[in-house]
PDB file of C-alpha atoms in Angstrom:
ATOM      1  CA  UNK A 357      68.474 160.952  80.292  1.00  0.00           C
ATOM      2  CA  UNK A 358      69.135 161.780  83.622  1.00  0.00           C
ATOM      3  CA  UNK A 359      69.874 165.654  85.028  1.00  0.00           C
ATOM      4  CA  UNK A 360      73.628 163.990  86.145  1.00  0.00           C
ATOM      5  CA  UNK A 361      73.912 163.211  81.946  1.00  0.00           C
ATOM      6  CA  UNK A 362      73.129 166.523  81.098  1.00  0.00           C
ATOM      7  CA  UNK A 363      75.184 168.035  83.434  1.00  0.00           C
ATOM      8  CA  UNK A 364      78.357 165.856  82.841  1.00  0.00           C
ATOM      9  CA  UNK A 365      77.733 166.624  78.824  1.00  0.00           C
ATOM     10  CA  UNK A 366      77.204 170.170  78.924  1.00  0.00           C
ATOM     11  CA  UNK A 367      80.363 170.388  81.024  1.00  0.00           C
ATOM     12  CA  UNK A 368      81.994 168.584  78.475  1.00  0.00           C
ATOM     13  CA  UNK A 369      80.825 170.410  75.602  1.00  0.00           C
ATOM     14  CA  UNK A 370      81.845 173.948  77.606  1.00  0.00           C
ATOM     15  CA  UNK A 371      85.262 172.279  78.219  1.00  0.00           C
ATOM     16  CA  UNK A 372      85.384 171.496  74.768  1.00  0.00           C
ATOM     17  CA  UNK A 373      84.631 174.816  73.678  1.00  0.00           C
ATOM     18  CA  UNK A 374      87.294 176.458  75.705  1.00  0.00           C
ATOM     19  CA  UNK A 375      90.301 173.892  74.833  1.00  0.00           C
ATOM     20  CA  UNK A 376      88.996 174.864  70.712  1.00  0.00           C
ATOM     21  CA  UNK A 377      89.432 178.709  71.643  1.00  0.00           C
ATOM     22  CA  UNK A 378      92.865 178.009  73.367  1.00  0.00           C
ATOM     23  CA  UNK A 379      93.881 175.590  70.160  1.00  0.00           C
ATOM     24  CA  UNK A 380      92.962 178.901  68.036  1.00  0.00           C
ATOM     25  CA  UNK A 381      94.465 181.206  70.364  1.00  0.00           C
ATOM     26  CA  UNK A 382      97.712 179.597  70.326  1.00  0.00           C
ATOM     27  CA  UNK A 383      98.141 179.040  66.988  1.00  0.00           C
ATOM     28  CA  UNK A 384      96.795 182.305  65.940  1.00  0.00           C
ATOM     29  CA  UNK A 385      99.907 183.809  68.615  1.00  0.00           C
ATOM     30  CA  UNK A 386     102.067 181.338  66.707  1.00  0.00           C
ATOM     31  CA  UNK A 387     101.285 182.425  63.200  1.00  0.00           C
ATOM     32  CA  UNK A 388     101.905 185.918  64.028  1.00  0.00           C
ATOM     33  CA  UNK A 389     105.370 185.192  65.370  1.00  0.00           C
ATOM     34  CA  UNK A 390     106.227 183.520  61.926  1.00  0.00           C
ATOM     35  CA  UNK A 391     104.727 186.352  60.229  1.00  0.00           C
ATOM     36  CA  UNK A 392     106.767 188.538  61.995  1.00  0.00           C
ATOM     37  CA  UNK A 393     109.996 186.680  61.562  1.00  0.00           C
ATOM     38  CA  UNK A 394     108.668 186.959  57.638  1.00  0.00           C
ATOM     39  CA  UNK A 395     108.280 190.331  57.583  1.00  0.00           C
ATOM     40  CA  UNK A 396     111.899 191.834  59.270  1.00  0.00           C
ATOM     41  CA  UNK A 397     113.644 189.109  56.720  1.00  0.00           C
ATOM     42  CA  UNK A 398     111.791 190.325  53.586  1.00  0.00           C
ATOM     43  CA  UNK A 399     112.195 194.025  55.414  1.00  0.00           C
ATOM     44  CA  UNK A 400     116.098 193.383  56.240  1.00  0.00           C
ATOM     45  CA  UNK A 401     115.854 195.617  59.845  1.00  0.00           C
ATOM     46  CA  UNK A 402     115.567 194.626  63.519  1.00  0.00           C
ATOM     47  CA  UNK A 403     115.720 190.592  62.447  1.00  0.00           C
ATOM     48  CA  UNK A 404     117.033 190.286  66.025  1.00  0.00           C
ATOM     49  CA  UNK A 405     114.721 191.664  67.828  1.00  0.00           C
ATOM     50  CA  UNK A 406     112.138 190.477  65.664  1.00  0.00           C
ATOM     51  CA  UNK A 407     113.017 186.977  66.578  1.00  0.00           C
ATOM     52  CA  UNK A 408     113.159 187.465  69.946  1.00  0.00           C
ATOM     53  CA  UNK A 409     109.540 188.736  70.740  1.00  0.00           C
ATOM     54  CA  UNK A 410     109.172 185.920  68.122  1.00  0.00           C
ATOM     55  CA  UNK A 411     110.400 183.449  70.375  1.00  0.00           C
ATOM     56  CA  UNK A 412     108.639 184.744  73.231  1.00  0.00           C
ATOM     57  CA  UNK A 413     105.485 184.448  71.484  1.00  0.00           C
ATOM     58  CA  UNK A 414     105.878 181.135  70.005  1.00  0.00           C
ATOM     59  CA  UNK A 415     106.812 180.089  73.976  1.00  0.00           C
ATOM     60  CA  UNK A 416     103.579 181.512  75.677  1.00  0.00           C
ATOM     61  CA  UNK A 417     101.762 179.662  72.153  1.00  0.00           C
ATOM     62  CA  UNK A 418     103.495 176.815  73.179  1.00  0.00           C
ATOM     63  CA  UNK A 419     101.920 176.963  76.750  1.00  0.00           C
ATOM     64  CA  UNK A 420      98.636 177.858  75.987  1.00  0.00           C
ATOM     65  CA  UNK A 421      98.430 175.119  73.473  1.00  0.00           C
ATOM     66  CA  UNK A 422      99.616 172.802  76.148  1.00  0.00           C
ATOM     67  CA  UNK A 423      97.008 174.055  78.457  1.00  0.00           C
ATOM     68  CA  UNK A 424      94.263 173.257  75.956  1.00  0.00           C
ATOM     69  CA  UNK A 425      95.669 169.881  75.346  1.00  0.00           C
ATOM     70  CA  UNK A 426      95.564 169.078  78.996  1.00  0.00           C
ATOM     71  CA  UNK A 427      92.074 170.271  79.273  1.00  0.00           C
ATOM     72  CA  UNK A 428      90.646 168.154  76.681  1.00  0.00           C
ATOM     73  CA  UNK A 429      92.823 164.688  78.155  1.00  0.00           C
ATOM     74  CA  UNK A 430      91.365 165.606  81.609  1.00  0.00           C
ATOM     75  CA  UNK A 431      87.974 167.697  81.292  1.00  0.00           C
ATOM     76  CA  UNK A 432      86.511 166.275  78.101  1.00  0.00           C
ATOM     77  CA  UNK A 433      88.014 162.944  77.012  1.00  0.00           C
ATOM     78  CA  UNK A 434      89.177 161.661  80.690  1.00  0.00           C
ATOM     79  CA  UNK A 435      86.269 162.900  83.127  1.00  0.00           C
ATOM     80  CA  UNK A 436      84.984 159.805  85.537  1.00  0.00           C
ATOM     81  CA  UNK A 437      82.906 160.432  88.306  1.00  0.00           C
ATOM     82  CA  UNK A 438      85.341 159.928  90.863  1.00  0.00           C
ATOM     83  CA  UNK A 439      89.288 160.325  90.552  1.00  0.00           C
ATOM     84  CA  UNK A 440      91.718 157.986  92.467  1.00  0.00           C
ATOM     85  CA  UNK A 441      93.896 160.829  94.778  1.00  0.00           C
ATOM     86  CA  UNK A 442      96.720 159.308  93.117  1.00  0.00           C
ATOM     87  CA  UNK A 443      95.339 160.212  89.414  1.00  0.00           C
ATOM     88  CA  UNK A 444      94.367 164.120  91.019  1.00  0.00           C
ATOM     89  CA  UNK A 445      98.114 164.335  92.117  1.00  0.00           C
ATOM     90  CA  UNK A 446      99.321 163.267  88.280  1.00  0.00           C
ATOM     91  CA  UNK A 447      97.387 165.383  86.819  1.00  0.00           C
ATOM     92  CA  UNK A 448      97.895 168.729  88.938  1.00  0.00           C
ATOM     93  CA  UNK A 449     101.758 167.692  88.979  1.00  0.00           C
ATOM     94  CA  UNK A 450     101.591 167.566  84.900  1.00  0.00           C
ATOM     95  CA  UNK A 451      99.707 170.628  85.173  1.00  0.00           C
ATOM     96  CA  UNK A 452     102.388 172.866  87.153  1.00  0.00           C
ATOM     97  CA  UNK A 453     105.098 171.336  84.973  1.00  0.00           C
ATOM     98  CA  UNK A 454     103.473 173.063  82.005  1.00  0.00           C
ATOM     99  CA  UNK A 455     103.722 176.755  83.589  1.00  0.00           C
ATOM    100  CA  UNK A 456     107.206 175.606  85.311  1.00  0.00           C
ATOM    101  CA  UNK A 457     108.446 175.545  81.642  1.00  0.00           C
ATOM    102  CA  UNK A 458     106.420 178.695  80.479  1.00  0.00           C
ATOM    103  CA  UNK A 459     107.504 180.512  83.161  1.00  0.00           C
ATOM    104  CA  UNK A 460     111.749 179.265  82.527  1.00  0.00           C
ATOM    105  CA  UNK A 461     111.579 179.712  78.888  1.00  0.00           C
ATOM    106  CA  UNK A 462     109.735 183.131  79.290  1.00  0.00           C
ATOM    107  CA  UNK A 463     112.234 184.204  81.682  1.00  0.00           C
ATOM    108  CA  UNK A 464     115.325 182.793  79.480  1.00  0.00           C
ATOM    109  CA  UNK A 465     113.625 185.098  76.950  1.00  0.00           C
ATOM    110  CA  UNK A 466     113.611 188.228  79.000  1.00  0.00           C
ATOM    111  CA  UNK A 467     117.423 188.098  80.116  1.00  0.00           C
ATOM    112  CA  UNK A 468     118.627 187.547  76.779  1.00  0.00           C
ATOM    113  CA  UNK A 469     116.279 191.036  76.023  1.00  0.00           C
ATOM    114  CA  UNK A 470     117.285 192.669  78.856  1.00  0.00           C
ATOM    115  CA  UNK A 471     120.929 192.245  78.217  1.00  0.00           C
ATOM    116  CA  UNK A 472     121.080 193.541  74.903  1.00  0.00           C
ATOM    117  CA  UNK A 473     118.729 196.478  75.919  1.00  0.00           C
ATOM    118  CA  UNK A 474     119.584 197.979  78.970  1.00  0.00           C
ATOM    119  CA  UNK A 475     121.321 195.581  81.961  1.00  0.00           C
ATOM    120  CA  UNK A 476     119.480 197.286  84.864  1.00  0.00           C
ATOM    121  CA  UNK A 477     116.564 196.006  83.815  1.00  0.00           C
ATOM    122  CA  UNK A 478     118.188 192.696  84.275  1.00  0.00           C
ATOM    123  CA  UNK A 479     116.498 191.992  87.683  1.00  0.00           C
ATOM    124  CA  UNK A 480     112.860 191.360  86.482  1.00  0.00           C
ATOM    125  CA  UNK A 481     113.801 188.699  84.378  1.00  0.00           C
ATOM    126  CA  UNK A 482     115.978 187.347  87.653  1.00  0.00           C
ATOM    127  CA  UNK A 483     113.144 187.457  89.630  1.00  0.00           C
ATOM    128  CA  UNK A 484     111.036 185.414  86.964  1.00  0.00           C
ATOM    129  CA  UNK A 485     113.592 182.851  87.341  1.00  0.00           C
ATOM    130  CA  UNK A 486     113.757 182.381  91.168  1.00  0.00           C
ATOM    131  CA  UNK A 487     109.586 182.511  90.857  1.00  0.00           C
ATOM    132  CA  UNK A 488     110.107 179.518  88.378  1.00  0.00           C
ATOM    133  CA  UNK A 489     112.804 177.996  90.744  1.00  0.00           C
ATOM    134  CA  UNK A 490     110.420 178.073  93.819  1.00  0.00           C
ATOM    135  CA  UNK A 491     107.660 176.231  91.250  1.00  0.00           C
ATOM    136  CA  UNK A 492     109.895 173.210  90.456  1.00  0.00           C
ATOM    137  CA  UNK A 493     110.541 173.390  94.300  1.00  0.00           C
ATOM    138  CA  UNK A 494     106.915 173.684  95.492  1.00  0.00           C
ATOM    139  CA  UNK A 495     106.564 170.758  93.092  1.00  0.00           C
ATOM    140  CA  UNK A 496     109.154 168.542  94.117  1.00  0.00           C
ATOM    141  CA  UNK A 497     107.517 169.975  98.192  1.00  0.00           C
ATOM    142  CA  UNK A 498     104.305 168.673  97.055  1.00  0.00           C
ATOM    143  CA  UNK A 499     105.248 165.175  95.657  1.00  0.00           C
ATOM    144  CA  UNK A 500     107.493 164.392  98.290  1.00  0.00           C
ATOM    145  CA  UNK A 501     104.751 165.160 100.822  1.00  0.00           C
ATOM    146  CA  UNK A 502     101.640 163.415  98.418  1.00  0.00           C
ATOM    147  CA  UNK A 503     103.487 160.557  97.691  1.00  0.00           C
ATOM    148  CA  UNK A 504     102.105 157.217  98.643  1.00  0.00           C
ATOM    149  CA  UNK A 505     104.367 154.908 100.553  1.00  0.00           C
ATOM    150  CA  UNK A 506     105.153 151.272  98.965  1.00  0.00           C
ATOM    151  CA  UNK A 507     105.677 148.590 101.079  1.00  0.00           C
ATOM    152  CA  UNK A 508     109.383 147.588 100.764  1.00  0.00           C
ATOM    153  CA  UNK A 509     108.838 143.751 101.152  1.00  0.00           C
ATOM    154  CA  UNK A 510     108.445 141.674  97.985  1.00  0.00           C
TER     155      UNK A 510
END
């Protein structure tokens, strides 16, 4: 076995140990939300707000999770020595779409708080929007500029 082996397997086996720890992570965040959601019903008080952090919780699970999943299709299970540019652009693009939805749901989540609470707070969870905005834009930038061009004869 070769020092490029080891290499390439230990980096696996680190990758693999970080997608486990964000698979327990997430689902730890998860449980807690539906533990919480347990608790205010059996409790009868706050179910609302309850739900929401709930929510929010079960979103940022939802991400993380995601993030793990993408690591171990790309780090662990889909490494080769050399990517085509066009497989590097799929895969970063799938990786922004992931925190483009984080980032909208999260934000979705903070004006619904924010406008039961107290509507001046209102423009944080305005400006987490227009960030998430200017991420589907930067993406849609980026492809348009990274795309390959076909040739239009047949």
């Amino acid at each position: 076995m070769d020092t490029k082996n080891i290499t390439n397997w230990m980096g696996r086996a680190v990758y693999a140990l970080i997608s486990l720890s964000l698979v327990l992570i997430s689902l730890t965040m998860m449980g807690v939300a539906l533990s919480n959601i347990w608790a205010s019903i059996y409790e009868k008080h706050l179910l609302v707000t309850a739900l929401l952090d709930s929510v929010g919780l079960i979103i940022i699970g939802m991400a993380v999770f995601d993030v793990s999943n993408f690591l171990l299709e790309e780090e662990v299970f889909g490494r080769t020595n050399m990517k085509s540019p066009a497989k590097q652009r799929a895969t970063l693009v799938k990786f922004f779409i992931i925190i483009a939805i984080a980032v909208s749901l999260e934000a979705l989540m903070f004006v619904f708080d924010a406008g039961k609470k107290d509507i001046s707070t209102l423009i944080y969870p305005t400006f987490l929007l227009i960030a998430a905005v200017f991420i589907v834009i930067g993406l849609g930038v980026y492809q348009k500029l990274t795309r390959e061009e076909k040739d239009p004869s047949p």
